[in-house]
Amino acid sequence: MDGRSGMRAADADREATAERLRAALEEGRLNLHEYDERLGRAYGAKTYADLDAVVADLPGPAPAQRAAVAPAAPAAPTGTGAPVVDRGRGSGWLLAIWSPWLRVAAILTAIWLFASLGSGHLGHYWPVWAIGPWGFFLLMRTVGGHDHGAHPAKRRDRARRDRRRGR
């Protein structure tokens, strides 16, 4: 074990690793389950070796390229035209949550419409039984679970950081 691997990691190091994980999530390198699991490991890391293990299979700066004690450089600011999923008040998370529902609603509505036109009259709009409850729960998640547009992972990160700092 080299000297850096055994050194204690700071909050800034954990935040830099969390940012790297967020970038990997946005790029599609991690799914939400992997991101959540690795984020928990990153915030629970005690040493640089623990942090390096969390991002070992992700592209980016190698552990040896970083300074022994200095945190990794912050990520580039958003606004580069790439879609944003987890950037505080951004709306990309809305699209990520609602797009599967919209696809299913469009498919079921098209099936209903073709079946109704084939029978000669517009019948009961049965897709509401599938997309209605799902839409309701998504609406509750959007309104209650993402207060003021903050992604839940971002709020969880902030809460963990505040707990560690004793706030």
mmCIF file of C-alpha atoms in Angstrom, residues 46-150:
data_model
loop_
_atom_site.group_PDB
_atom_site.id
_atom_site.type_symbol
_atom_site.label_atom_id
_atom_site.label_comp_id
_atom_site.label_asym_id
_atom_site.label_seq_id
_atom_site.Cartn_x
_atom_site.Cartn_y
_atom_site.Cartn_z
ATOM 1 C CA LYS A 46 -12.373 6.649 5.223
ATOM 2 C CA THR A 47 -9.243 6.465 3.063
ATOM 3 C CA TYR A 48 -8.207 7.349 -0.478
ATOM 4 C CA ALA A 49 -8.066 3.612 -1.239
ATOM 5 C CA ASP A 50 -11.767 3.339 -0.346
ATOM 6 C CA LEU A 51 -12.590 6.247 -2.692
ATOM 7 C CA ASP A 52 -10.421 4.852 -5.483
ATOM 8 C CA ALA A 53 -12.219 1.495 -5.280
ATOM 9 C CA VAL A 54 -15.583 3.215 -5.844
ATOM 10 C CA VAL A 55 -14.491 4.697 -9.199
ATOM 11 C CA ALA A 56 -11.823 2.164 -10.242
ATOM 12 C CA ASP A 57 -13.758 0.956 -13.319
ATOM 13 C CA LEU A 58 -14.809 4.441 -14.477
ATOM 14 C CA PRO A 59 -12.826 6.553 -16.925
ATOM 15 C CA GLY A 60 -11.246 9.700 -15.592
ATOM 16 C CA PRO A 61 -8.072 10.779 -13.844
ATOM 17 C CA ALA A 62 -6.096 7.909 -12.390
ATOM 18 C CA PRO A 63 -5.498 8.048 -8.627
ATOM 19 C CA ALA A 64 -1.759 8.628 -9.187
ATOM 20 C CA GLN A 65 -2.498 11.728 -11.269
ATOM 21 C CA ARG A 66 -4.132 13.465 -8.330
ATOM 22 C CA ALA A 67 -2.112 15.204 -5.638
ATOM 23 C CA ALA A 68 -1.574 13.271 -2.446
ATOM 24 C CA VAL A 69 -3.812 15.489 -0.318
ATOM 25 C CA ALA A 70 -5.479 17.915 -2.731
ATOM 26 C CA PRO A 71 -9.006 17.047 -3.882
ATOM 27 C CA ALA A 72 -9.683 16.302 -7.537
ATOM 28 C CA ALA A 73 -10.463 19.280 -9.750
ATOM 29 C CA PRO A 74 -14.149 20.274 -9.852
ATOM 30 C CA ALA A 75 -16.192 19.197 -12.837
ATOM 31 C CA ALA A 76 -16.675 21.560 -15.753
ATOM 32 C CA PRO A 77 -19.711 23.826 -15.441
ATOM 33 C CA THR A 78 -22.913 22.755 -17.108
ATOM 34 C CA GLY A 79 -24.239 24.524 -20.166
ATOM 35 C CA THR A 80 -22.159 22.625 -22.696
ATOM 36 C CA GLY A 81 -25.278 21.433 -24.469
ATOM 37 C CA ALA A 82 -25.225 17.978 -22.877
ATOM 38 C CA PRO A 83 -28.453 16.781 -21.234
ATOM 39 C CA VAL A 84 -28.476 17.320 -17.495
ATOM 40 C CA VAL A 85 -30.146 14.872 -15.136
ATOM 41 C CA ASP A 86 -28.857 15.873 -11.711
ATOM 42 C CA ARG A 87 -28.001 19.546 -11.591
ATOM 43 C CA GLY A 88 -30.041 21.079 -8.812
ATOM 44 C CA ARG A 89 -32.836 23.083 -10.387
ATOM 45 C CA GLY A 90 -32.437 21.682 -13.913
ATOM 46 C CA SER A 91 -35.414 20.114 -15.652
ATOM 47 C CA GLY A 92 -33.574 17.086 -17.072
ATOM 48 C CA TRP A 93 -34.668 14.951 -14.126
ATOM 49 C CA LEU A 94 -38.307 15.658 -15.023
ATOM 50 C CA LEU A 95 -37.774 14.224 -18.473
ATOM 51 C CA ALA A 96 -36.002 11.194 -17.002
ATOM 52 C CA ILE A 97 -38.914 10.499 -14.642
ATOM 53 C CA TRP A 98 -41.803 11.202 -17.034
ATOM 54 C CA SER A 99 -40.492 9.927 -20.395
ATOM 55 C CA PRO A 100 -41.324 6.220 -19.779
ATOM 56 C CA TRP A 101 -44.851 7.220 -18.755
ATOM 57 C CA LEU A 102 -45.253 9.389 -21.844
ATOM 58 C CA ARG A 103 -44.097 6.548 -24.119
ATOM 59 C CA VAL A 104 -46.500 4.042 -22.587
ATOM 60 C CA ALA A 105 -49.353 6.580 -22.640
ATOM 61 C CA ALA A 106 -48.736 7.266 -26.337
ATOM 62 C CA ILE A 107 -48.605 3.555 -27.229
ATOM 63 C CA LEU A 108 -51.757 2.667 -25.272
ATOM 64 C CA THR A 109 -53.609 5.680 -26.655
ATOM 65 C CA ALA A 110 -52.646 4.695 -30.206
ATOM 66 C CA ILE A 111 -53.899 1.134 -29.613
ATOM 67 C CA TRP A 112 -57.159 2.480 -28.165
ATOM 68 C CA LEU A 113 -57.585 4.879 -31.081
ATOM 69 C CA PHE A 114 -56.965 2.224 -33.758
ATOM 70 C CA ALA A 115 -59.279 -0.247 -32.005
ATOM 71 C CA SER A 116 -61.981 2.401 -31.630
ATOM 72 C CA LEU A 117 -61.733 3.503 -35.251
ATOM 73 C CA GLY A 118 -61.842 -0.126 -36.364
ATOM 74 C CA SER A 119 -65.050 -0.726 -34.435
ATOM 75 C CA GLY A 120 -66.676 2.429 -35.809
ATOM 76 C CA HIS A 121 -67.155 4.331 -32.552
ATOM 77 C CA LEU A 122 -64.965 5.794 -29.827
ATOM 78 C CA GLY A 123 -65.347 3.523 -26.844
ATOM 79 C CA HIS A 124 -64.362 3.933 -23.230
ATOM 80 C CA TYR A 125 -60.800 5.300 -22.889
ATOM 81 C CA TRP A 126 -59.435 2.198 -21.133
ATOM 82 C CA PRO A 127 -55.737 3.293 -21.109
ATOM 83 C CA VAL A 128 -56.618 5.559 -18.193
ATOM 84 C CA TRP A 129 -56.702 2.442 -15.972
ATOM 85 C CA ALA A 130 -53.017 1.804 -16.694
ATOM 86 C CA ILE A 131 -51.571 5.290 -17.047
ATOM 87 C CA GLY A 132 -53.824 7.050 -14.507
ATOM 88 C CA PRO A 133 -52.474 5.528 -11.272
ATOM 89 C CA TRP A 134 -48.913 5.553 -12.612
ATOM 90 C CA GLY A 135 -49.283 9.212 -13.583
ATOM 91 C CA PHE A 136 -50.693 10.027 -10.140
ATOM 92 C CA PHE A 137 -47.710 8.473 -8.365
ATOM 93 C CA LEU A 138 -45.286 10.204 -10.716
ATOM 94 C CA LEU A 139 -47.026 13.498 -10.025
ATOM 95 C CA MET A 140 -46.705 12.927 -6.272
ATOM 96 C CA ARG A 141 -43.041 12.046 -6.721
ATOM 97 C CA THR A 142 -42.451 15.128 -8.833
ATOM 98 C CA VAL A 143 -44.221 17.512 -6.473
ATOM 99 C CA GLY A 144 -43.342 15.984 -3.102
ATOM 100 C CA GLY A 145 -40.116 14.130 -3.748
ATOM 101 C CA HIS A 146 -38.304 16.793 -5.729
ATOM 102 C CA ASP A 147 -39.022 19.978 -3.855
ATOM 103 C CA HIS A 148 -37.988 23.030 -5.824
ATOM 104 C CA GLY A 149 -36.505 20.940 -8.621
ATOM 105 C CA ALA A 150 -33.686 19.381 -6.600
#
